[in-house]
CSV table of C-alpha atoms in Angstrom, one decimal:
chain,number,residue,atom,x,y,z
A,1,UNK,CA,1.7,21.1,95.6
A,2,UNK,CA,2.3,24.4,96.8
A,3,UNK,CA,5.3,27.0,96.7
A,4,UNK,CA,6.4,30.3,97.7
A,5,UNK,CA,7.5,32.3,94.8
A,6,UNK,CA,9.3,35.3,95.0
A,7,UNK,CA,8.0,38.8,93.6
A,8,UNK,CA,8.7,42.9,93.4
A,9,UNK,CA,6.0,45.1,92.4
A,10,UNK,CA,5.1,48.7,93.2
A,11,UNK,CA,2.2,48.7,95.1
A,12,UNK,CA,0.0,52.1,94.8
A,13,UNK,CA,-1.8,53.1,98.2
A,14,UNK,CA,-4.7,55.8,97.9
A,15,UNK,CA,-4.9,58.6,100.3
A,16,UNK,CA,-8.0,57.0,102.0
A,17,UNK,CA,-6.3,54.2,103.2
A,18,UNK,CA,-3.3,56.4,104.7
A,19,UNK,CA,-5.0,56.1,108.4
A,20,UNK,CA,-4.5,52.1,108.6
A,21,UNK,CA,-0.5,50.8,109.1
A,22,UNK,CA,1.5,50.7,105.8
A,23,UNK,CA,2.3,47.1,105.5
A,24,UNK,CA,-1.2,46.2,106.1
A,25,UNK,CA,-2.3,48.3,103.4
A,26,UNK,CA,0.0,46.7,101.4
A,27,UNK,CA,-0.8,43.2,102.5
A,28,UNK,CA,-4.3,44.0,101.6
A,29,UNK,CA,-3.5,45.4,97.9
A,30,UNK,CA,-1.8,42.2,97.3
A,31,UNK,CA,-4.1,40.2,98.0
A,32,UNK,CA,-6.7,42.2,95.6
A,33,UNK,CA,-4.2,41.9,92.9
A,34,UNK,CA,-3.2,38.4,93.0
A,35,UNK,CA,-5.4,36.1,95.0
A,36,UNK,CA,-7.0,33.1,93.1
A,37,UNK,CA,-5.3,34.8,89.9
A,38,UNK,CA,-3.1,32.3,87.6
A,39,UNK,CA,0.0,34.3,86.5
A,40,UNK,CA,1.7,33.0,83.5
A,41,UNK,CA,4.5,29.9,83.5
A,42,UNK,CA,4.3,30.4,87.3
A,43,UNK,CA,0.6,28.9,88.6
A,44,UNK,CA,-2.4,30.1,90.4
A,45,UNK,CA,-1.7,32.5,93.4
A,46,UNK,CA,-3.3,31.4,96.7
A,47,UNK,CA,-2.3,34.6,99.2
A,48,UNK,CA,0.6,36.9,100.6
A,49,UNK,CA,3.2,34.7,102.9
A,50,UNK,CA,5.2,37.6,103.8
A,51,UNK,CA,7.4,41.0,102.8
A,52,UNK,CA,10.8,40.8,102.7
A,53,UNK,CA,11.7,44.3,102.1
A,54,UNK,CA,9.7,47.3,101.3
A,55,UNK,CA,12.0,50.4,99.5
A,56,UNK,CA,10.9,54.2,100.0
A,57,UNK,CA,7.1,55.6,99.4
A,58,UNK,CA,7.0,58.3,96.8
A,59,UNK,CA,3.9,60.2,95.7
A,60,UNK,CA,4.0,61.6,92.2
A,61,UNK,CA,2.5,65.0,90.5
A,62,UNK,CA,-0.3,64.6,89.6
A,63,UNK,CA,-1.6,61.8,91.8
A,64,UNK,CA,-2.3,61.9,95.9
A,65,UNK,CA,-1.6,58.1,96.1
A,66,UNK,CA,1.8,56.8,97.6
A,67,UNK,CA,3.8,54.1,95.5
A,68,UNK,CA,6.0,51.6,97.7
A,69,UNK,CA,8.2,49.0,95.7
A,70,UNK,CA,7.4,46.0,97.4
A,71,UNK,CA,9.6,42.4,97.8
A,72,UNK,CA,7.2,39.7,98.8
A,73,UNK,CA,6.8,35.6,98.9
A,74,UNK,CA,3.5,34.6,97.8
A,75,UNK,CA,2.3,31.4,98.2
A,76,UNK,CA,1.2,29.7,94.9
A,77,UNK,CA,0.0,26.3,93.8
A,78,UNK,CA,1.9,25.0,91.1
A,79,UNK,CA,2.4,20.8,91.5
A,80,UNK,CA,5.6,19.4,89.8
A,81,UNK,CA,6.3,17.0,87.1
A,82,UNK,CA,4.9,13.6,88.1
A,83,UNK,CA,3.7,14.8,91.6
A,84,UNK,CA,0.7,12.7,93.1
A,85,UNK,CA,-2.5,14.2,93.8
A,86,UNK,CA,-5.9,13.5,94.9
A,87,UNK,CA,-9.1,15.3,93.6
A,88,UNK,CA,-12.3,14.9,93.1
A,89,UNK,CA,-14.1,13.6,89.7
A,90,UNK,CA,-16.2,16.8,88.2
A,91,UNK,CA,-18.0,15.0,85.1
A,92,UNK,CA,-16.4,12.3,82.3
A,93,UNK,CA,-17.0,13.8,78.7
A,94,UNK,CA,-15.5,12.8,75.0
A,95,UNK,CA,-12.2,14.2,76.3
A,96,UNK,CA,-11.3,12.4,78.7
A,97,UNK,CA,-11.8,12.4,83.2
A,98,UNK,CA,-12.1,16.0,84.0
A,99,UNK,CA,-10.8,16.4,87.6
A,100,UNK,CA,-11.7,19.0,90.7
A,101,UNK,CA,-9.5,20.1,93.4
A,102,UNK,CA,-11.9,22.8,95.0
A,103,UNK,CA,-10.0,25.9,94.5
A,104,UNK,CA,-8.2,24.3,91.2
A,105,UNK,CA,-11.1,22.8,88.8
A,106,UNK,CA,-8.7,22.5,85.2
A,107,UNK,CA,-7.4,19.3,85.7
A,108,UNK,CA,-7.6,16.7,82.6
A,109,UNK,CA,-7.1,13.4,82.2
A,110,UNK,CA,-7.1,12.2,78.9
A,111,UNK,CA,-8.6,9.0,77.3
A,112,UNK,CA,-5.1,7.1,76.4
A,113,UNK,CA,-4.1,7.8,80.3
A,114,UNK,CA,-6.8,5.7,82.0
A,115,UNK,CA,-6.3,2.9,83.1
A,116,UNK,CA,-6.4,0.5,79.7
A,117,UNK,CA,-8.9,-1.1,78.6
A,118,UNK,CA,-11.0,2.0,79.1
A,119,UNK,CA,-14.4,2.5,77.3
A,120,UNK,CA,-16.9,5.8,77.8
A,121,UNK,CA,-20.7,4.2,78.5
A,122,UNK,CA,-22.4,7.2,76.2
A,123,UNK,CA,-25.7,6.8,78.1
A,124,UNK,CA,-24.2,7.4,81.3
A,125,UNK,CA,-21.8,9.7,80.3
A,126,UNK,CA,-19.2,8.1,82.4
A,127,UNK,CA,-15.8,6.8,81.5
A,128,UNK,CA,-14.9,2.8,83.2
A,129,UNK,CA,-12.5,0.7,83.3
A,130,UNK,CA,-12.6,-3.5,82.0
A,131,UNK,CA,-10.6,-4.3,84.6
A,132,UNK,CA,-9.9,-8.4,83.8
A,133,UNK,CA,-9.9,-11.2,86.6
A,134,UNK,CA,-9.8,-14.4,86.4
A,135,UNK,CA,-13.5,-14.7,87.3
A,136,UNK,CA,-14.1,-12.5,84.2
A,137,UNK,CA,-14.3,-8.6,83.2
A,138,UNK,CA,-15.0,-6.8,85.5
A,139,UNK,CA,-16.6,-2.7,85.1
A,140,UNK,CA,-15.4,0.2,87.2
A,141,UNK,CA,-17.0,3.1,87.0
A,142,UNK,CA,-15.6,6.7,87.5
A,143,UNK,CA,-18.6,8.0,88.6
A,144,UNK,CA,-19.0,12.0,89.9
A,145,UNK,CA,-18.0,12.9,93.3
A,146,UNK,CA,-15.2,9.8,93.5
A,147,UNK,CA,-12.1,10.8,95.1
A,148,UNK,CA,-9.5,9.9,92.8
A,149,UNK,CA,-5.6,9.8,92.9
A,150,UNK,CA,-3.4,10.9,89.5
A,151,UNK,CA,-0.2,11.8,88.7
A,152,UNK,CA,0.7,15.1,87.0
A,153,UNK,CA,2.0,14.3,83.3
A,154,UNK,CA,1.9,17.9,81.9
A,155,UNK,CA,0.8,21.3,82.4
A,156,UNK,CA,-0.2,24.3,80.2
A,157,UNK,CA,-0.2,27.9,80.7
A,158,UNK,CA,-2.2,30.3,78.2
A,159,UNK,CA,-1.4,33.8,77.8
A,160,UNK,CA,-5.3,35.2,78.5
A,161,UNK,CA,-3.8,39.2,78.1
A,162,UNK,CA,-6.2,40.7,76.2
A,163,UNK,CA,-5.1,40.9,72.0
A,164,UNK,CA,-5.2,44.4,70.1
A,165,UNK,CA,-8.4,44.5,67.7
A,166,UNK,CA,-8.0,42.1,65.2
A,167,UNK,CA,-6.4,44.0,62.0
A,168,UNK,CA,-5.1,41.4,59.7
A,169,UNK,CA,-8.4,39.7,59.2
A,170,UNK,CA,-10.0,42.9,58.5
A,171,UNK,CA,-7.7,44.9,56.5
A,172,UNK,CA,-7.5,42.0,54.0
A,173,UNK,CA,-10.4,43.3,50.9
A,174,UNK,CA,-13.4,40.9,51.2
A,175,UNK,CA,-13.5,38.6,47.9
A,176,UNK,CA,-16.8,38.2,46.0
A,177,UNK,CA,-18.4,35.1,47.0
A,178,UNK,CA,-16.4,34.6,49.9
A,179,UNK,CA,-18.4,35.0,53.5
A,180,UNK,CA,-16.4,37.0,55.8
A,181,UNK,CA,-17.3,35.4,58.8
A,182,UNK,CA,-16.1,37.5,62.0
A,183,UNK,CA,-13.6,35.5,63.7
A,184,UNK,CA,-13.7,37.6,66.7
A,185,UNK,CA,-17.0,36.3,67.5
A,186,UNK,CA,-15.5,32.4,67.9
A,187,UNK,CA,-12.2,33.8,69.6
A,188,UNK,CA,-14.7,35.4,72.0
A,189,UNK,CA,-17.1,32.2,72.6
A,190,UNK,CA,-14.0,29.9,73.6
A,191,UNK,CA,-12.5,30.8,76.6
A,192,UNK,CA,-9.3,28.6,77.5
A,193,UNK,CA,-8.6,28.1,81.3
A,194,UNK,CA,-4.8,30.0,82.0
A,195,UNK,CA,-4.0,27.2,83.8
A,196,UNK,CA,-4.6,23.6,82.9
A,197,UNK,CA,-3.1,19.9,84.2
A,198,UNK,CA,-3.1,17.0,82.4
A,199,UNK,CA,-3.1,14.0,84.5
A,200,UNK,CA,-2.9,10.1,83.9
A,201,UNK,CA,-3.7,7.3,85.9
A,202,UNK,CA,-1.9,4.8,83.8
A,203,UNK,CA,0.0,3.4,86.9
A,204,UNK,CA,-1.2,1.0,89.8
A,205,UNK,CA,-2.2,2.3,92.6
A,206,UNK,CA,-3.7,5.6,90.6
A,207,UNK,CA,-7.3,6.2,90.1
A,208,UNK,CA,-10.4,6.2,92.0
A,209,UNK,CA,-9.3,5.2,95.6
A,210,UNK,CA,-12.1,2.9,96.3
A,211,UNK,CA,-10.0,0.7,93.8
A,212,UNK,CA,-6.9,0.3,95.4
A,213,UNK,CA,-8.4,0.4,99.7
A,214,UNK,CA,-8.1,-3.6,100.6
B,1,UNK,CA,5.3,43.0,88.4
B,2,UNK,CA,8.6,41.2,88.0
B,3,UNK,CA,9.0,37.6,89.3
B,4,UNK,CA,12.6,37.1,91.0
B,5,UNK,CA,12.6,33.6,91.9
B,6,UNK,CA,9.6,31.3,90.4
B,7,UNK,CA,10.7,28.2,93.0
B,8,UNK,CA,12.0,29.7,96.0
B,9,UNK,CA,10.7,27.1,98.3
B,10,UNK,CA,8.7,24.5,98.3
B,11,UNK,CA,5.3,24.4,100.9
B,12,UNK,CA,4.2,21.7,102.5
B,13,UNK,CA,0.1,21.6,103.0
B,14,UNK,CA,0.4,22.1,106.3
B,15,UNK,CA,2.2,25.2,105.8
B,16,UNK,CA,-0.7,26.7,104.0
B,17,UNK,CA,-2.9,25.1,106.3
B,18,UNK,CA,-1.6,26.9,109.4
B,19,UNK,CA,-1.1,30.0,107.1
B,20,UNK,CA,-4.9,30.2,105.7
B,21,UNK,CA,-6.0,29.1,109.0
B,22,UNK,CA,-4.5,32.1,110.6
B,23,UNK,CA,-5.7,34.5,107.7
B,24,UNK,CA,-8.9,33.8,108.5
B,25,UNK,CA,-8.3,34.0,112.2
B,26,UNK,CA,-7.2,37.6,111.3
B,27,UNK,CA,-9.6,38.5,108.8
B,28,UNK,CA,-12.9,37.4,111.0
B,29,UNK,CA,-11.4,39.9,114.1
B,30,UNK,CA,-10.9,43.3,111.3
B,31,UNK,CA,-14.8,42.7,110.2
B,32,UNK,CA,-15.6,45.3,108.7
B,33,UNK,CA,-13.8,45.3,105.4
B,34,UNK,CA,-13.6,41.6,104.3
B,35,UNK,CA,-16.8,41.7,102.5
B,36,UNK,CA,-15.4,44.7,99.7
B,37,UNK,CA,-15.7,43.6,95.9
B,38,UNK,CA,-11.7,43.7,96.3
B,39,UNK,CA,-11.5,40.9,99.3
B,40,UNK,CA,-14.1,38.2,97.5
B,41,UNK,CA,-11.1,36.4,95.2
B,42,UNK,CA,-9.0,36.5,98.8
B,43,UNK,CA,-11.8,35.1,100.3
B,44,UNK,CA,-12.5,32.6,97.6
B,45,UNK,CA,-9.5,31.1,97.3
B,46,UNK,CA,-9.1,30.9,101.0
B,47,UNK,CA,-12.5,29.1,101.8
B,48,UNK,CA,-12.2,26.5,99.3
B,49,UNK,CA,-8.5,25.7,99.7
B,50,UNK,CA,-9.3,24.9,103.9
B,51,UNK,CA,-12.0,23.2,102.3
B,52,UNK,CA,-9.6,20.8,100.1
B,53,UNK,CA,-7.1,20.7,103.3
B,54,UNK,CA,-9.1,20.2,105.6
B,55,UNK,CA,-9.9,16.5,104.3
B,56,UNK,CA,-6.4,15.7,103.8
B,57,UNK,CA,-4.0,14.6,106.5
B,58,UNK,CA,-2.3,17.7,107.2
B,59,UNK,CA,-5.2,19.1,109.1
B,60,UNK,CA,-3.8,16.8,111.9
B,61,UNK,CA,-0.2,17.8,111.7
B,62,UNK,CA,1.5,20.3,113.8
B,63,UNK,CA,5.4,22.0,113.1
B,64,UNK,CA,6.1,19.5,115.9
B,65,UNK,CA,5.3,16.5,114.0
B,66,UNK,CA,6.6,17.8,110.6
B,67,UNK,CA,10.2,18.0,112.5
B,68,UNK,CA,10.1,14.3,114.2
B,69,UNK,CA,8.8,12.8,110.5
B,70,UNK,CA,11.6,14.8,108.8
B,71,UNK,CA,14.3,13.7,111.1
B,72,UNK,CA,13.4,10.4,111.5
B,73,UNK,CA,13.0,10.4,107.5
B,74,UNK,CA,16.7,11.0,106.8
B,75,UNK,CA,18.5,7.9,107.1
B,76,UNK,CA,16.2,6.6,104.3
B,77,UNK,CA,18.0,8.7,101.8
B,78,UNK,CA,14.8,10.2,100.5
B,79,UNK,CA,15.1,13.7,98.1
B,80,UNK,CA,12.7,16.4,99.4
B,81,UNK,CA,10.2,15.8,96.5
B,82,UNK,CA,10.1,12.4,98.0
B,83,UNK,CA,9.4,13.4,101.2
B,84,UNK,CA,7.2,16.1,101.2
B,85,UNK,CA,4.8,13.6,99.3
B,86,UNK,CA,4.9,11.2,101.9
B,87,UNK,CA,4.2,14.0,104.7
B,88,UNK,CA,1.3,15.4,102.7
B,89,UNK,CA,-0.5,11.9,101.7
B,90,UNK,CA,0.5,9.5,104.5
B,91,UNK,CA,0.6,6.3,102.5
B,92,UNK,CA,-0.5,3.3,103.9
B,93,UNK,CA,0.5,0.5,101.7
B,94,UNK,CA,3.4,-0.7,99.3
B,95,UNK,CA,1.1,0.4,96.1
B,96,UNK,CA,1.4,4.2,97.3
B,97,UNK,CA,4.7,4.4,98.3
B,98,UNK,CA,6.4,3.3,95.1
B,99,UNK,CA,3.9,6.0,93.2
B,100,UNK,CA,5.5,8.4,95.6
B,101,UNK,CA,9.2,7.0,95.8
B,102,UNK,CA,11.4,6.7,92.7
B,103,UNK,CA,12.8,3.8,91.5
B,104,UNK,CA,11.8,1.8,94.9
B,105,UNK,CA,12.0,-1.3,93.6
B,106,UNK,CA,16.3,-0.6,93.4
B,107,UNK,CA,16.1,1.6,96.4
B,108,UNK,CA,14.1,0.3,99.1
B,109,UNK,CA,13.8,-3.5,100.1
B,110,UNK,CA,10.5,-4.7,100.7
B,111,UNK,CA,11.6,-4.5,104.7
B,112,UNK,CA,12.5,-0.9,104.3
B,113,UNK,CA,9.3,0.0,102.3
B,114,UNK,CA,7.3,-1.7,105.8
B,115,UNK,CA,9.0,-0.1,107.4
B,116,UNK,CA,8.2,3.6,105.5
B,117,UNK,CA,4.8,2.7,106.1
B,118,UNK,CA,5.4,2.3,110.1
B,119,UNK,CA,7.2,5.2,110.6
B,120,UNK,CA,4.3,7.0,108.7
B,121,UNK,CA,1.7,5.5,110.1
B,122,UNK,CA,3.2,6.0,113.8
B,123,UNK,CA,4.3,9.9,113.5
B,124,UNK,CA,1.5,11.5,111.9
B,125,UNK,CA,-2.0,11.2,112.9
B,126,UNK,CA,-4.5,9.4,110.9
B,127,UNK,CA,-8.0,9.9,110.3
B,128,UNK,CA,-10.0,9.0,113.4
B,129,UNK,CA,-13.2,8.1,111.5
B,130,UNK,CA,-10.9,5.5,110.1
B,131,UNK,CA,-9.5,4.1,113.4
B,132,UNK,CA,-12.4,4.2,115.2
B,133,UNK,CA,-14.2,1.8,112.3
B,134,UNK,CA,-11.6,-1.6,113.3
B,135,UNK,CA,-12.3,-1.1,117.0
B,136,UNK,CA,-15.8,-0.7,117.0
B,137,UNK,CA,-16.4,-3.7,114.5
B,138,UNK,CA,-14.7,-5.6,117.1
B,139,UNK,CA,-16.5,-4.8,119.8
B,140,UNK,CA,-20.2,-5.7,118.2
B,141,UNK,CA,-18.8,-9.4,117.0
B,142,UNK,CA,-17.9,-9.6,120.9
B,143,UNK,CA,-21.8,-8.0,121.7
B,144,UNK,CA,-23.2,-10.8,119.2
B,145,UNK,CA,-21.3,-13.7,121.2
B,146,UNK,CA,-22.3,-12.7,124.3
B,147,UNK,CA,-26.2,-12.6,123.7
């Protein structure tokens, strides 16, 4: 679930925080920078684990602040392919089982990896499972709050750096009778999570865990 | 910010356990500047992580017990994956380990797979809500005899 990634970065002090012990400082500015921050194609940064090496302060013209280049682990959670977890169930919707993990909410399970047969009851808004016996069909729900186990099928990263202003769209002339609708406004309304799993419970012994618990 | 090595290591959650636990340790004896706009995502992420932990087996694990489950793991030719699944969920029946273990049908023998599930049970600590329960079920079918 978790790992310790490896990272350099220079690391600017202010004078104001010159009285307190330099790798504390540093510690701490770390910790601002990256803590519960998803950086790109590597996951979502939990805290500092340690320094390995810190290279020479230097303060530069200009500016009263010290800049240390800083080698340091951080501890990040970032499950691999087909690793088993267990979370929580956040709400069911058209897409598919969406899943919590406390600090990590952006987990997914999709409709065609639930356990099959699957149907979504629209009034309840709550995906089950016709599970068959021989007695007959049984329903289970997936209600909100269940603890549920799932294996990681896939993950997505996002690049969420901010875009330049949008200049093709507005540099092409508007054509009579054509509505030039600002895109910018939808780009803005839909945020996408940085960091997303998809999950599947296709697989016995994965799903809710009141299921499988003789 | 340059990343050197995106999979240095890999944690176990008792690793980050211990590792938040002490960070807050720390954090609740300096006081005065935890509570800065800077220090909330720290604390965030900190708070609800122990949270997630904290219900999971590995709040009940020491380095102690980590070492004994490792060592006793290695004849079972396990990879690391493998293991550090086992030590973070604690299986308790067949179902879970072959989710966890690759391939255990050609593997592991259904002895060997029993015998997983001892050694897991046996070195690390399970929940004591959960033990408790069997005991104390016994003990009212014997009250309910006796009057």
């Amino acid at each position: 679930m978790f790992v310790l990634v490896e990272m350099v970065d220079t690391v600017r002090i202010p004078p104001w925080n010159f009285q307190s012990k330099l790798n504390e400082a540093i510690s701490e500015e770390l910790n601002k920078k990256l803590a519960n921050k998803v950086v790109y194609n590597v996951g979502l940064c939990i805290c500092l684990y340690d320094i390995t090496k810190l290279e020479d302060s230097y303060i530069f013209p200009g500016d009263g602040a010290s800049h240390t280049k800083v080698h340091f682990r951080y501890v990040v959670f970032h499950p691999f392919l087909d690793e088993i977890l267990v979370g929580k169930i956040k709400y069911c919707s058209q897409e598919g089982v969406h899943v919590t993990m406390d600090f990590f909410d952006d987990i997914l399970i999709p409709p065609e990896s639930l356990q099959q047969p699957a149907k979504f009851d629209e009034a309840e808004q709550v995906w089950l499972w016709e599970y068959e016996t021989d007695e007959g069909a049984h329903d289970l729900y997936m209600d909100q709050g269940e603890e549920i186990r799932f294996r990681v099928a896939d993950e997505l990263f996002v690049d969420t750096s901010p875009t330049g202003p949008a200049t093709a769209a507005k540099e092409t002339p508007a054509q009579p009778g054509q509505s030039t609708a600002p895109p910018a406004e939808e780009r803005g309304e839909k945020k996408e999570p940085p960091y997303t799993l998809i999950g599947t419970i296709c697989e016995p012994g994965l799903g809710l865990l009141s299921w499988w618990n003789s | 910010m340059e990343v050197k090595n995106a999979n240095a290591a890999m944690l176990s959650n008792y690793e980050v356990f211990k590792l938040l636990t002490d960070l807050k340790e720390k954090r609740k004896d300096s006081g005065r500047n935890k509570h800065s706009v800077g220090q909330q995502n720290l604390n965030t992420i900190t708070y609800e992580t122990l949270k997630h932990l904290s219900n999971t087996p590995c709040s009940r694990q020491s380095p102690e017990i980590v070492k004994e489950f490792l060592t006793t793991m290695m004849p079972h030719k396990l990879t690391k994956a493998e293991k550090l699944q086992l030590l973070n969920h604690r299986p308790q029946t067949a179902v879970e380990i072959q989710l966890m273990v690759e391939e255990s049908e050609e593997r592991l023998s259904e002895e060997q797979i029993e015998e997983l599930i001892q050694t897991v049970s046996d070195i690390l600590p399970g929940d004591p809500e959960q033990q408790n329960v069997a005991p104390a079920e016994a003990e009212m079918d014997e009250g309910g005899e006796q009057s």
